[in-house]
Amino acid sequence: MDTALGIMVFIGALGLTALASSLLAGFVAAKARGLPGAWTLVVFLCGVALWSLAMAAPAMLGAKAASFTLTVIALSPLPAAAFVHLVFAFALCGSLRPVAWASYCVASVAALAGILLGVGRIMPWHGFAGAFAPSLVGWGVLAVAAALSVAGHLRLFQTWHQQSGLHRDQAGAVFVSSGIGLLALTGFAFPALGIEVYPWPVLALPLYSVALVYAVLRHRFMAADIWARRGLVWILLLAGAGGASALIATLPLALAGRPEGFVATWAALAGTMALGLLVMAPLKRLADRLVFPGARLDVEPWRDALAQAADERALSELANAMLRQHLDLGADGPGLAVVGEAVTLIGWEDAPTALRHTAARIAALVEEAARRLVSAHRIVEAEREARLAELGALAATIAHDLRNPLGIVQMAATGAPPEVRAEIGEQVGRMNALVTDILDYARAWTIAPRPIELASYLAGFGVPLEVPEGLMLNADPAALRRALANLVDNAKAMGGDCTIIAHGRSVDICDDGPGIAPEIADSLFKPFVSRRPGGTGLGLAIVRRIMEAHGGAATLAQREGWTTCFRLTFGENP
């Protein structure tokens, strides 16, 4: 490689390391400061950034950088002690405090000796304006830093050997990332050892900071924060893309050699930078798509798919499934909530701006579908109410037209033999009951709720009660009596015992009769479906209408010791 180009790449690698370490230190301070050892990691990353600048300075300034570079090298045991502290904090070791104090004490003594006695000098080397060559004291200072680093790595290896699962994997990841750092640091030893070879290992240093942060935080912090995890992956990919674009851009110079003259050199460098930017743009787009997929949104397929949802719950489940699939999120990742016509994004506060914008667009589409759904339900409800009104009017007419003939038939039977008169009376009664049930089902139940003391109110039904003393419920007394009478009569008609159990805002009517046939369980509250022979099939349907008027529901329930339980659940504001 051309010497000037090699020096430029060397300085660029160290500058990128300093920048990445500084940015990652800020990232950890902002996002993970509550984790064990987080601030130690911040200090260590700042030390890596400072070291990188100190090693780049001689290559740019030569002997002029001696004061800054030699001071930073003299202080190098302190970041190594911070690394030991970080490793022991990560390992959740009980001896963290004494180990940390011992490490910092040893590092401080070595750093003080280096500052007072000097650690070496800056000298020209292999075409570089300056490179560090340690003195005997300098070798001692670097040996202390190396020993502390080895101690940290041994503790990492011990943690990897003793632990299992995610903690073992993380210890291994930290060990590997630190291995990258140690490999990169060997390049700085070339001048000291008199090795006249370009320091290739130094070029791996930019990956070290990113790999270390990713390894430390991956399982403890990033697993809980998908955006932070993806942010680190994005930084890692971007660093790789930057390195690739730099290598591609400098390839022509490496092959053709350095041009002669200032203008030619300037033009070559300008061309190299332009080529690097051209290569970097598609690589960055590729990294964006890999880490943050789904930024592009085709609206019409979303509208068509969301229109298939039959209710609010189905819409919420479908929208969340589509959203997470589109953005490649896990099942427990950020999502949205649908309540009526309102759609709220959940867990998107720390998401990148582009993805937040995409999620907001998707939420707008879901809100549009929710409005259509609510509007359709209103239309259906209006049509249902209109049909019920028509049915009520028809039932009233039938009742009027039918009850008069029934009365005439019953009066005409007065002269019949007793057994005939009894049979006619029974059948007329059944027809009157059916007419009454039809009227009750078809009527618009307008309720006037008021506080009811349940223990005394339910005592009138003549069945055993399990009701807490003083339990109150807001309900329409007459409407509730009609619903309870239907259920109690049904329970008694099935034979066996019957009881009423109240709890909270629910009232259960249970019996130990033969139970409910499976074939009618799903349609039990629909009109003309009856669980007992001779029933009109409207009693439970009327109960459901009454409970809907209260803002509640009538459902089947399970209670130990009873074969059948009907539960009346009342809304908050009936």
Tab-separated table of C-alpha atoms in Angstrom, residues 121-541:
chain	number	residue	atom	x	y	z
A	121	ARG	CA	9.342	8.802	23.143
A	122	ILE	CA	7.786	9.576	19.767
A	123	MET	CA	9.995	8.692	16.807
A	124	PRO	CA	9.540	8.410	13.016
A	125	TRP	CA	8.743	4.892	11.851
A	126	HIS	CA	7.965	3.165	8.555
A	127	GLY	CA	6.967	6.418	6.812
A	128	PHE	CA	4.839	7.607	9.737
A	129	ALA	CA	5.682	11.077	11.104
A	130	GLY	CA	5.687	9.603	14.592
A	131	ALA	CA	5.033	6.416	16.522
A	132	PHE	CA	5.374	5.508	20.192
A	133	ALA	CA	8.487	3.673	21.379
A	134	PRO	CA	8.332	2.748	25.094
A	135	SER	CA	11.138	3.111	27.635
A	136	LEU	CA	11.794	0.572	30.389
A	137	VAL	CA	9.250	2.377	32.593
A	138	GLY	CA	6.887	2.503	29.649
A	139	TRP	CA	7.154	-1.245	29.225
A	140	GLY	CA	6.342	-1.584	32.921
A	141	VAL	CA	3.282	0.672	32.614
A	142	LEU	CA	2.061	-1.237	29.567
A	143	ALA	CA	2.738	-4.536	31.374
A	144	VAL	CA	0.479	-3.428	34.272
A	145	ALA	CA	-2.237	-2.484	31.788
A	146	ALA	CA	-1.806	-5.839	30.025
A	147	ALA	CA	-1.905	-7.743	33.336
A	148	LEU	CA	-5.152	-6.039	34.349
A	149	SER	CA	-6.614	-6.824	30.934
A	150	VAL	CA	-5.557	-10.480	31.280
A	151	ALA	CA	-7.150	-10.622	34.765
A	152	GLY	CA	-10.408	-9.327	33.310
A	153	HIS	CA	-10.294	-11.884	30.511
A	154	LEU	CA	-9.597	-14.718	32.943
A	155	ARG	CA	-12.660	-13.688	34.965
A	156	LEU	CA	-14.699	-13.624	31.766
A	157	PHE	CA	-13.484	-17.110	30.883
A	158	GLN	CA	-14.346	-18.322	34.396
A	159	THR	CA	-17.839	-16.816	34.090
A	160	TRP	CA	-18.307	-18.476	30.698
A	161	HIS	CA	-17.162	-21.819	32.184
A	162	GLN	CA	-19.359	-21.625	35.331
A	163	GLN	CA	-22.540	-20.053	34.025
A	164	SER	CA	-25.162	-21.382	31.627
A	165	GLY	CA	-27.792	-20.053	29.257
A	166	LEU	CA	-27.865	-16.364	28.321
A	167	HIS	CA	-25.279	-15.309	30.917
A	168	ARG	CA	-22.787	-17.833	29.542
A	169	ASP	CA	-23.457	-16.659	25.982
A	170	GLN	CA	-22.994	-13.039	27.004
A	171	ALA	CA	-19.707	-13.777	28.812
A	172	GLY	CA	-18.474	-15.480	25.655
A	173	ALA	CA	-19.572	-12.523	23.544
A	174	VAL	CA	-17.718	-10.044	25.788
A	175	PHE	CA	-14.630	-12.294	25.659
A	176	VAL	CA	-14.717	-12.375	21.850
A	177	SER	CA	-15.263	-8.608	21.588
A	178	SER	CA	-12.306	-7.989	23.914
A	179	GLY	CA	-10.295	-10.383	21.792
A	180	ILE	CA	-10.940	-8.065	18.839
A	181	GLY	CA	-9.580	-5.197	20.936
A	182	LEU	CA	-6.449	-7.089	21.977
A	183	LEU	CA	-5.811	-8.117	18.371
A	184	ALA	CA	-6.105	-4.483	17.277
A	185	LEU	CA	-3.733	-3.305	20.045
A	186	THR	CA	-0.945	-5.613	18.804
A	187	GLY	CA	-0.522	-3.241	15.868
A	188	PHE	CA	0.731	-0.513	18.208
A	189	ALA	CA	3.577	-2.803	19.343
A	190	PHE	CA	5.142	-2.973	15.863
A	191	PRO	CA	7.246	0.221	16.251
A	192	ALA	CA	8.377	-0.736	19.763
A	193	LEU	CA	9.474	-4.185	18.596
A	194	GLY	CA	11.127	-2.845	15.460
A	195	ILE	CA	8.743	-4.676	13.120
A	196	GLU	CA	8.851	-2.805	9.817
A	197	VAL	CA	5.389	-3.896	8.681
A	198	TYR	CA	2.263	-1.767	8.274
A	199	PRO	CA	0.148	-2.101	11.493
A	200	TRP	CA	-2.801	-3.898	9.912
A	201	PRO	CA	-4.354	-5.057	13.230
A	202	VAL	CA	-5.140	-1.430	14.177
A	203	LEU	CA	-7.713	-1.269	11.365
A	204	ALA	CA	-9.960	-3.682	13.359
A	205	LEU	CA	-10.182	-1.261	16.294
A	206	PRO	CA	-13.414	0.535	15.182
A	207	LEU	CA	-15.320	-2.743	15.564
A	208	TYR	CA	-14.145	-3.229	19.137
A	209	SER	CA	-16.247	-0.565	20.894
A	210	VAL	CA	-19.436	-1.522	19.101
A	211	ALA	CA	-18.872	-5.244	19.678
A	212	LEU	CA	-18.140	-4.677	23.382
A	213	VAL	CA	-21.271	-2.595	24.018
A	214	TYR	CA	-23.418	-5.022	22.073
A	215	ALA	CA	-21.995	-7.981	24.024
A	216	VAL	CA	-22.420	-6.326	27.447
A	217	LEU	CA	-25.948	-5.057	26.898
A	218	ARG	CA	-27.370	-7.690	24.534
A	219	HIS	CA	-29.122	-9.971	27.040
A	220	ARG	CA	-29.617	-7.687	29.997
A	221	PHE	CA	-30.852	-4.478	28.445
A	222	MET	CA	-31.338	-4.875	24.724
A	223	ALA	CA	-33.599	-7.925	25.047
A	224	ALA	CA	-36.120	-5.636	26.750
A	225	ASP	CA	-35.670	-2.690	24.381
A	226	ILE	CA	-36.055	-3.683	20.769
A	227	TRP	CA	-35.184	-0.217	19.479
A	228	ALA	CA	-31.915	-0.016	21.422
A	229	ARG	CA	-30.976	-3.509	20.253
A	230	ARG	CA	-31.677	-2.636	16.650
A	231	GLY	CA	-29.857	0.662	17.075
A	232	LEU	CA	-26.671	-1.157	18.028
A	233	VAL	CA	-27.042	-3.617	15.160
A	234	TRP	CA	-27.533	-0.627	12.841
A	235	ILE	CA	-24.382	1.040	14.173
A	236	LEU	CA	-22.446	-2.204	13.720
A	237	LEU	CA	-23.655	-2.641	10.136
A	238	LEU	CA	-23.018	1.021	9.377
A	239	ALA	CA	-19.475	0.749	10.723
A	240	GLY	CA	-18.920	-2.256	8.464
A	241	ALA	CA	-20.463	-0.401	5.531
A	242	GLY	CA	-18.214	2.604	6.207
A	243	GLY	CA	-15.146	0.392	6.264
A	244	ALA	CA	-16.208	-1.355	3.062
A	245	SER	CA	-16.873	1.937	1.256
A	246	ALA	CA	-13.491	3.297	2.406
A	247	LEU	CA	-11.663	0.212	1.126
A	248	ILE	CA	-13.508	0.303	-2.207
A	249	ALA	CA	-12.865	4.038	-2.572
A	250	THR	CA	-9.129	3.733	-1.874
A	251	LEU	CA	-8.656	0.684	-4.103
A	252	PRO	CA	-7.849	2.726	-7.246
A	253	LEU	CA	-5.137	4.664	-5.363
A	254	ALA	CA	-3.731	1.465	-3.899
A	255	LEU	CA	-3.446	-0.044	-7.374
A	256	ALA	CA	-2.246	3.066	-9.262
A	257	GLY	CA	-0.030	4.563	-6.561
A	258	ARG	CA	0.113	8.090	-5.213
A	259	PRO	CA	-0.173	10.789	-7.916
A	260	GLU	CA	2.585	13.385	-8.354
A	261	GLY	CA	1.987	17.029	-7.471
A	262	PHE	CA	-0.368	18.843	-5.135
A	263	VAL	CA	-3.243	19.306	-7.593
A	264	ALA	CA	-3.133	15.693	-8.724
A	265	THR	CA	-3.033	14.498	-5.093
A	266	TRP	CA	-5.936	16.782	-4.179
A	267	ALA	CA	-7.977	15.597	-7.168
A	268	ALA	CA	-7.264	11.957	-6.320
A	269	LEU	CA	-8.343	12.455	-2.713
A	270	ALA	CA	-11.488	14.337	-3.798
A	271	GLY	CA	-12.307	11.518	-6.213
A	272	THR	CA	-11.719	8.962	-3.476
A	273	MET	CA	-14.090	10.777	-1.120
A	274	ALA	CA	-16.755	11.089	-3.828
A	275	LEU	CA	-16.460	7.389	-4.668
A	276	GLY	CA	-16.674	6.534	-0.955
A	277	LEU	CA	-19.880	8.550	-0.597
A	278	LEU	CA	-21.382	6.933	-3.695
A	279	VAL	CA	-20.614	3.456	-2.354
A	280	MET	CA	-21.756	4.329	1.170
A	281	ALA	CA	-25.240	5.492	0.113
A	282	PRO	CA	-26.534	2.089	-1.142
A	283	LEU	CA	-24.771	0.288	1.723
A	284	LYS	CA	-26.530	2.536	4.245
A	285	ARG	CA	-29.886	1.923	2.541
A	286	LEU	CA	-29.198	-1.807	2.752
A	287	ALA	CA	-28.401	-1.521	6.481
A	288	ASP	CA	-31.591	0.499	7.015
A	289	ARG	CA	-33.698	-2.132	5.270
A	290	LEU	CA	-32.081	-4.995	7.185
A	291	VAL	CA	-32.422	-3.412	10.628
A	292	PHE	CA	-35.540	-1.266	10.159
A	293	PRO	CA	-37.658	-2.998	7.493
A	294	GLY	CA	-41.115	-1.845	6.511
A	295	ALA	CA	-40.556	1.902	6.082
A	296	ARG	CA	-42.381	1.728	2.722
A	297	LEU	CA	-46.103	1.147	3.018
A	298	ASP	CA	-48.566	0.117	0.309
A	299	VAL	CA	-51.853	1.494	1.634
A	300	GLU	CA	-54.507	-0.326	-0.414
A	301	PRO	CA	-53.666	-3.924	0.661
A	302	TRP	CA	-53.808	-2.737	4.280
A	303	ARG	CA	-57.240	-1.190	3.763
A	304	ASP	CA	-58.539	-4.355	2.093
A	305	ALA	CA	-57.158	-6.624	4.831
A	306	LEU	CA	-58.374	-4.476	7.759
A	307	ALA	CA	-61.853	-4.292	6.216
A	308	GLN	CA	-62.230	-8.048	6.857
A	309	ALA	CA	-62.310	-7.607	10.661
A	310	ALA	CA	-65.769	-8.328	12.070
A	311	ASP	CA	-65.433	-6.551	15.416
A	312	GLU	CA	-63.125	-4.409	17.551
A	313	ARG	CA	-61.213	-7.340	19.032
A	314	ALA	CA	-60.631	-8.969	15.645
A	315	LEU	CA	-59.489	-5.617	14.211
A	316	SER	CA	-56.996	-5.115	17.057
A	317	GLU	CA	-55.546	-8.628	16.698
A	318	LEU	CA	-55.333	-8.385	12.899
A	319	ALA	CA	-53.780	-4.904	12.954
A	320	ASN	CA	-51.142	-5.900	15.529
A	321	ALA	CA	-50.272	-9.092	13.644
A	322	MET	CA	-49.910	-7.200	10.341
A	323	LEU	CA	-47.970	-4.345	11.946
A	324	ARG	CA	-45.456	-6.652	13.629
A	325	GLN	CA	-45.047	-8.767	10.516
A	326	HIS	CA	-44.553	-5.687	8.331
A	327	LEU	CA	-41.880	-4.207	10.622
A	328	ASP	CA	-40.377	-7.599	11.571
A	329	LEU	CA	-41.182	-7.222	15.294
A	330	GLY	CA	-41.645	-10.003	17.816
A	331	ALA	CA	-45.026	-11.062	19.167
A	332	ASP	CA	-44.332	-9.068	22.347
A	333	GLY	CA	-43.014	-6.029	20.480
A	334	PRO	CA	-44.630	-2.579	20.238
A	335	GLY	CA	-48.187	-2.518	18.951
A	336	LEU	CA	-51.432	-0.582	19.031
A	337	ALA	CA	-54.700	-0.633	20.937
A	338	VAL	CA	-58.167	-0.178	19.427
A	339	VAL	CA	-60.928	1.233	21.628
A	340	GLY	CA	-64.025	2.203	19.688
A	341	GLU	CA	-62.926	4.645	17.005
A	342	ALA	CA	-59.664	5.549	18.803
A	343	VAL	CA	-56.324	3.862	18.022
A	344	THR	CA	-53.336	4.333	20.346
A	345	LEU	CA	-49.722	3.363	19.625
A	346	ILE	CA	-48.044	1.493	22.505
A	347	GLY	CA	-44.278	1.172	22.994
A	348	TRP	CA	-43.173	3.465	20.162
A	349	GLU	CA	-41.697	6.322	22.238
A	350	ASP	CA	-38.044	5.360	21.580
A	351	ALA	CA	-38.539	4.070	18.036
A	352	PRO	CA	-36.588	5.708	15.171
A	353	THR	CA	-38.411	8.603	13.524
A	354	ALA	CA	-38.954	6.790	10.211
A	355	LEU	CA	-40.539	3.759	11.896
A	356	ARG	CA	-42.628	5.957	14.194
A	357	HIS	CA	-43.931	7.710	11.089
A	358	THR	CA	-44.746	4.331	9.478
A	359	ALA	CA	-46.498	3.143	12.657
A	360	ALA	CA	-48.496	6.387	12.759
A	361	ARG	CA	-49.602	5.863	9.137
A	362	ILE	CA	-50.645	2.301	9.954
A	363	ALA	CA	-52.513	3.557	13.040
A	364	ALA	CA	-54.365	6.031	10.805
A	365	LEU	CA	-55.430	3.162	8.510
A	366	VAL	CA	-56.577	1.120	11.521
A	367	GLU	CA	-58.473	4.138	12.853
A	368	GLU	CA	-60.177	4.468	9.477
A	369	ALA	CA	-61.171	0.781	9.640
A	370	ALA	CA	-62.358	1.230	13.248
A	371	ARG	CA	-64.578	4.142	12.203
A	372	ARG	CA	-66.059	2.043	9.401
A	373	LEU	CA	-66.613	-0.806	11.859
A	374	VAL	CA	-68.330	1.417	14.429
A	375	SER	CA	-70.439	3.007	11.703
A	376	ALA	CA	-71.455	-0.418	10.375
A	377	HIS	CA	-72.370	-1.571	13.893
A	378	ARG	CA	-74.470	1.545	14.367
A	379	ILE	CA	-76.295	0.860	11.131
A	380	VAL	CA	-76.843	-2.780	12.134
A	381	GLU	CA	-78.047	-1.716	15.568
A	382	ALA	CA	-80.382	0.870	14.052
A	383	GLU	CA	-81.782	-1.727	11.658
A	384	ARG	CA	-82.143	-4.175	14.550
A	385	GLU	CA	-83.994	-1.602	16.635
A	386	ALA	CA	-86.216	-0.801	13.654
A	387	ARG	CA	-86.987	-4.492	13.154
A	388	LEU	CA	-87.702	-4.891	16.859
A	389	ALA	CA	-89.995	-1.878	16.725
A	390	GLU	CA	-91.840	-3.406	13.783
A	391	LEU	CA	-91.947	-6.739	15.590
A	392	GLY	CA	-93.266	-4.994	18.709
A	393	ALA	CA	-95.998	-3.301	16.752
A	394	LEU	CA	-96.835	-6.584	15.030
A	395	ALA	CA	-96.796	-8.448	18.353
A	396	ALA	CA	-99.099	-5.872	19.947
A	397	THR	CA	-101.526	-6.283	17.070
A	398	ILE	CA	-101.320	-10.088	17.305
A	399	ALA	CA	-101.790	-9.938	21.072
A	400	HIS	CA	-104.861	-7.765	20.730
A	401	ASP	CA	-106.311	-9.850	17.887
A	402	LEU	CA	-105.422	-13.171	19.536
A	403	ARG	CA	-106.327	-12.529	23.141
A	404	ASN	CA	-109.921	-11.556	22.351
A	405	PRO	CA	-110.645	-14.890	20.575
A	406	LEU	CA	-108.821	-16.715	23.371
A	407	GLY	CA	-111.063	-15.041	25.927
A	408	ILE	CA	-114.154	-16.029	23.900
A	409	VAL	CA	-112.889	-19.637	23.643
A	410	GLN	CA	-112.311	-19.780	27.418
A	411	MET	CA	-115.790	-18.374	28.147
A	412	ALA	CA	-117.369	-20.726	25.653
A	413	ALA	CA	-115.749	-23.663	27.462
A	414	THR	CA	-117.582	-22.950	30.698
A	415	GLY	CA	-120.360	-25.328	29.686
A	416	ALA	CA	-118.003	-28.120	28.716
A	417	PRO	CA	-117.239	-31.131	30.948
A	418	PRO	CA	-114.619	-30.376	33.660
A	419	GLU	CA	-111.828	-32.331	32.012
A	420	VAL	CA	-112.413	-30.569	28.663
A	421	ARG	CA	-112.630	-27.201	30.396
A	422	ALA	CA	-109.340	-27.858	32.217
A	423	GLU	CA	-107.578	-28.837	28.991
A	424	ILE	CA	-108.882	-25.755	27.170
A	425	GLY	CA	-107.853	-23.520	30.091
A	426	GLU	CA	-104.334	-25.000	30.113
A	427	GLN	CA	-103.822	-24.486	26.368
A	428	VAL	CA	-105.276	-20.958	26.461
A	429	GLY	CA	-102.882	-20.178	29.325
A	430	ARG	CA	-99.943	-21.446	27.292
A	431	MET	CA	-100.964	-19.287	24.338
A	432	ASN	CA	-101.361	-16.245	26.596
A	433	ALA	CA	-97.889	-16.909	28.044
A	434	LEU	CA	-96.426	-17.126	24.540
A	435	VAL	CA	-98.084	-13.838	23.555
A	436	THR	CA	-96.717	-12.196	26.735
A	437	ASP	CA	-93.187	-13.471	26.021
A	438	ILE	CA	-93.318	-12.222	22.439
A	439	LEU	CA	-94.413	-8.812	23.679
A	440	ASP	CA	-91.652	-8.742	26.296
A	441	TYR	CA	-88.993	-9.777	23.802
A	442	ALA	CA	-90.107	-7.254	21.192
A	443	ARG	CA	-90.548	-4.294	23.528
A	444	ALA	CA	-87.884	-1.606	23.918
A	445	TRP	CA	-86.686	-2.131	27.483
A	446	THR	CA	-86.313	1.312	29.023
A	447	ILE	CA	-84.873	0.914	32.496
A	448	ALA	CA	-84.762	3.229	35.512
A	449	PRO	CA	-81.931	1.883	37.700
A	450	ARG	CA	-81.655	2.643	41.383
A	451	PRO	CA	-79.610	1.192	44.264
A	452	ILE	CA	-80.888	-2.223	45.388
A	453	GLU	CA	-79.841	-4.016	48.592
A	454	LEU	CA	-79.507	-7.497	47.107
A	455	ALA	CA	-79.931	-9.656	50.231
A	456	SER	CA	-83.448	-8.390	50.963
A	457	TYR	CA	-84.392	-8.029	47.291
A	458	LEU	CA	-83.442	-11.623	46.381
A	459	ALA	CA	-85.109	-13.127	49.451
A	460	GLY	CA	-88.457	-12.895	47.659
A	461	PHE	CA	-87.561	-15.577	45.112
A	462	GLY	CA	-87.826	-18.425	47.614
A	463	VAL	CA	-84.486	-20.104	46.883
A	464	PRO	CA	-81.263	-20.354	48.972
A	465	LEU	CA	-78.986	-17.309	48.722
A	466	GLU	CA	-75.249	-16.662	48.963
A	467	VAL	CA	-75.167	-12.872	49.148
A	468	PRO	CA	-72.730	-10.738	51.189
A	469	GLU	CA	-74.468	-8.484	53.682
A	470	GLY	CA	-74.840	-4.917	52.475
A	471	LEU	CA	-74.023	-5.722	48.833
A	472	MET	CA	-75.631	-3.040	46.635
A	473	LEU	CA	-76.344	-3.053	42.926
A	474	ASN	CA	-77.748	-0.404	40.587
A	475	ALA	CA	-80.553	-1.972	38.551
A	476	ASP	CA	-84.177	-1.531	37.536
A	477	PRO	CA	-86.094	-3.549	40.184
A	478	ALA	CA	-88.985	-4.566	37.893
A	479	ALA	CA	-86.801	-5.501	34.913
A	480	LEU	CA	-84.355	-7.415	37.112
A	481	ARG	CA	-87.257	-9.258	38.777
A	482	ARG	CA	-88.497	-10.330	35.334
A	483	ALA	CA	-85.031	-11.642	34.351
A	484	LEU	CA	-84.484	-13.452	37.661
A	485	ALA	CA	-87.987	-14.935	37.607
A	486	ASN	CA	-87.330	-16.394	34.149
A	487	LEU	CA	-84.057	-17.958	35.294
A	488	VAL	CA	-85.367	-19.265	38.628
A	489	ASP	CA	-88.479	-20.731	36.961
A	490	ASN	CA	-86.257	-22.421	34.370
A	491	ALA	CA	-84.004	-23.837	37.101
A	492	LYS	CA	-86.945	-25.154	39.146
A	493	ALA	CA	-88.521	-26.684	36.043
A	494	MET	CA	-85.347	-28.705	35.419
A	495	GLY	CA	-85.627	-30.362	38.848
A	496	GLY	CA	-83.052	-30.516	41.596
A	497	ASP	CA	-81.836	-27.684	43.794
A	498	CYS	CA	-81.459	-24.037	42.802
A	499	THR	CA	-79.574	-21.144	44.396
A	500	ILE	CA	-78.682	-17.486	43.755
A	501	ILE	CA	-75.073	-16.385	44.346
A	502	ALA	CA	-74.115	-12.695	44.209
A	503	HIS	CA	-70.566	-11.351	44.041
A	504	GLY	CA	-69.336	-7.930	42.981
A	505	ARG	CA	-71.364	-6.776	39.993
A	506	SER	CA	-72.570	-10.281	39.071
A	507	VAL	CA	-75.498	-12.483	40.072
A	508	ASP	CA	-75.377	-16.249	39.356
A	509	ILE	CA	-78.487	-18.476	39.208
A	510	CYS	CA	-77.363	-22.099	39.491
A	511	ASP	CA	-79.070	-25.486	39.501
A	512	ASP	CA	-77.977	-29.118	39.644
A	513	GLY	CA	-80.398	-30.341	36.980
A	514	PRO	CA	-79.458	-32.314	33.852
A	515	GLY	CA	-77.428	-29.449	32.387
A	516	ILE	CA	-77.517	-28.008	28.876
A	517	ALA	CA	-77.326	-30.080	25.708
A	518	PRO	CA	-74.071	-29.275	23.829
A	519	GLU	CA	-75.902	-28.697	20.567
A	520	ILE	CA	-77.810	-25.675	21.955
A	521	ALA	CA	-75.116	-24.230	24.254
A	522	ASP	CA	-73.894	-21.685	21.682
A	523	SER	CA	-77.390	-20.494	20.726
A	524	LEU	CA	-79.043	-20.647	24.134
A	525	PHE	CA	-79.852	-16.930	24.340
A	526	LYS	CA	-81.345	-16.741	20.850
A	527	PRO	CA	-85.151	-16.614	20.404
A	528	PHE	CA	-87.086	-19.902	20.319
A	529	VAL	CA	-84.189	-21.985	21.725
A	530	SER	CA	-85.290	-23.728	24.928
A	531	ARG	CA	-83.485	-26.068	27.357
A	532	ARG	CA	-86.725	-27.583	28.669
A	533	PRO	CA	-89.674	-29.320	26.972
A	534	GLY	CA	-92.711	-27.118	26.579
A	535	GLY	CA	-90.765	-23.856	26.919
A	536	THR	CA	-91.411	-20.968	24.549
A	537	GLY	CA	-87.709	-20.436	23.900
A	538	LEU	CA	-88.049	-16.725	24.653
A	539	GLY	CA	-87.276	-16.631	28.383
A	540	LEU	CA	-83.475	-16.503	28.043
A	541	ALA	CA	-83.706	-14.186	25.047
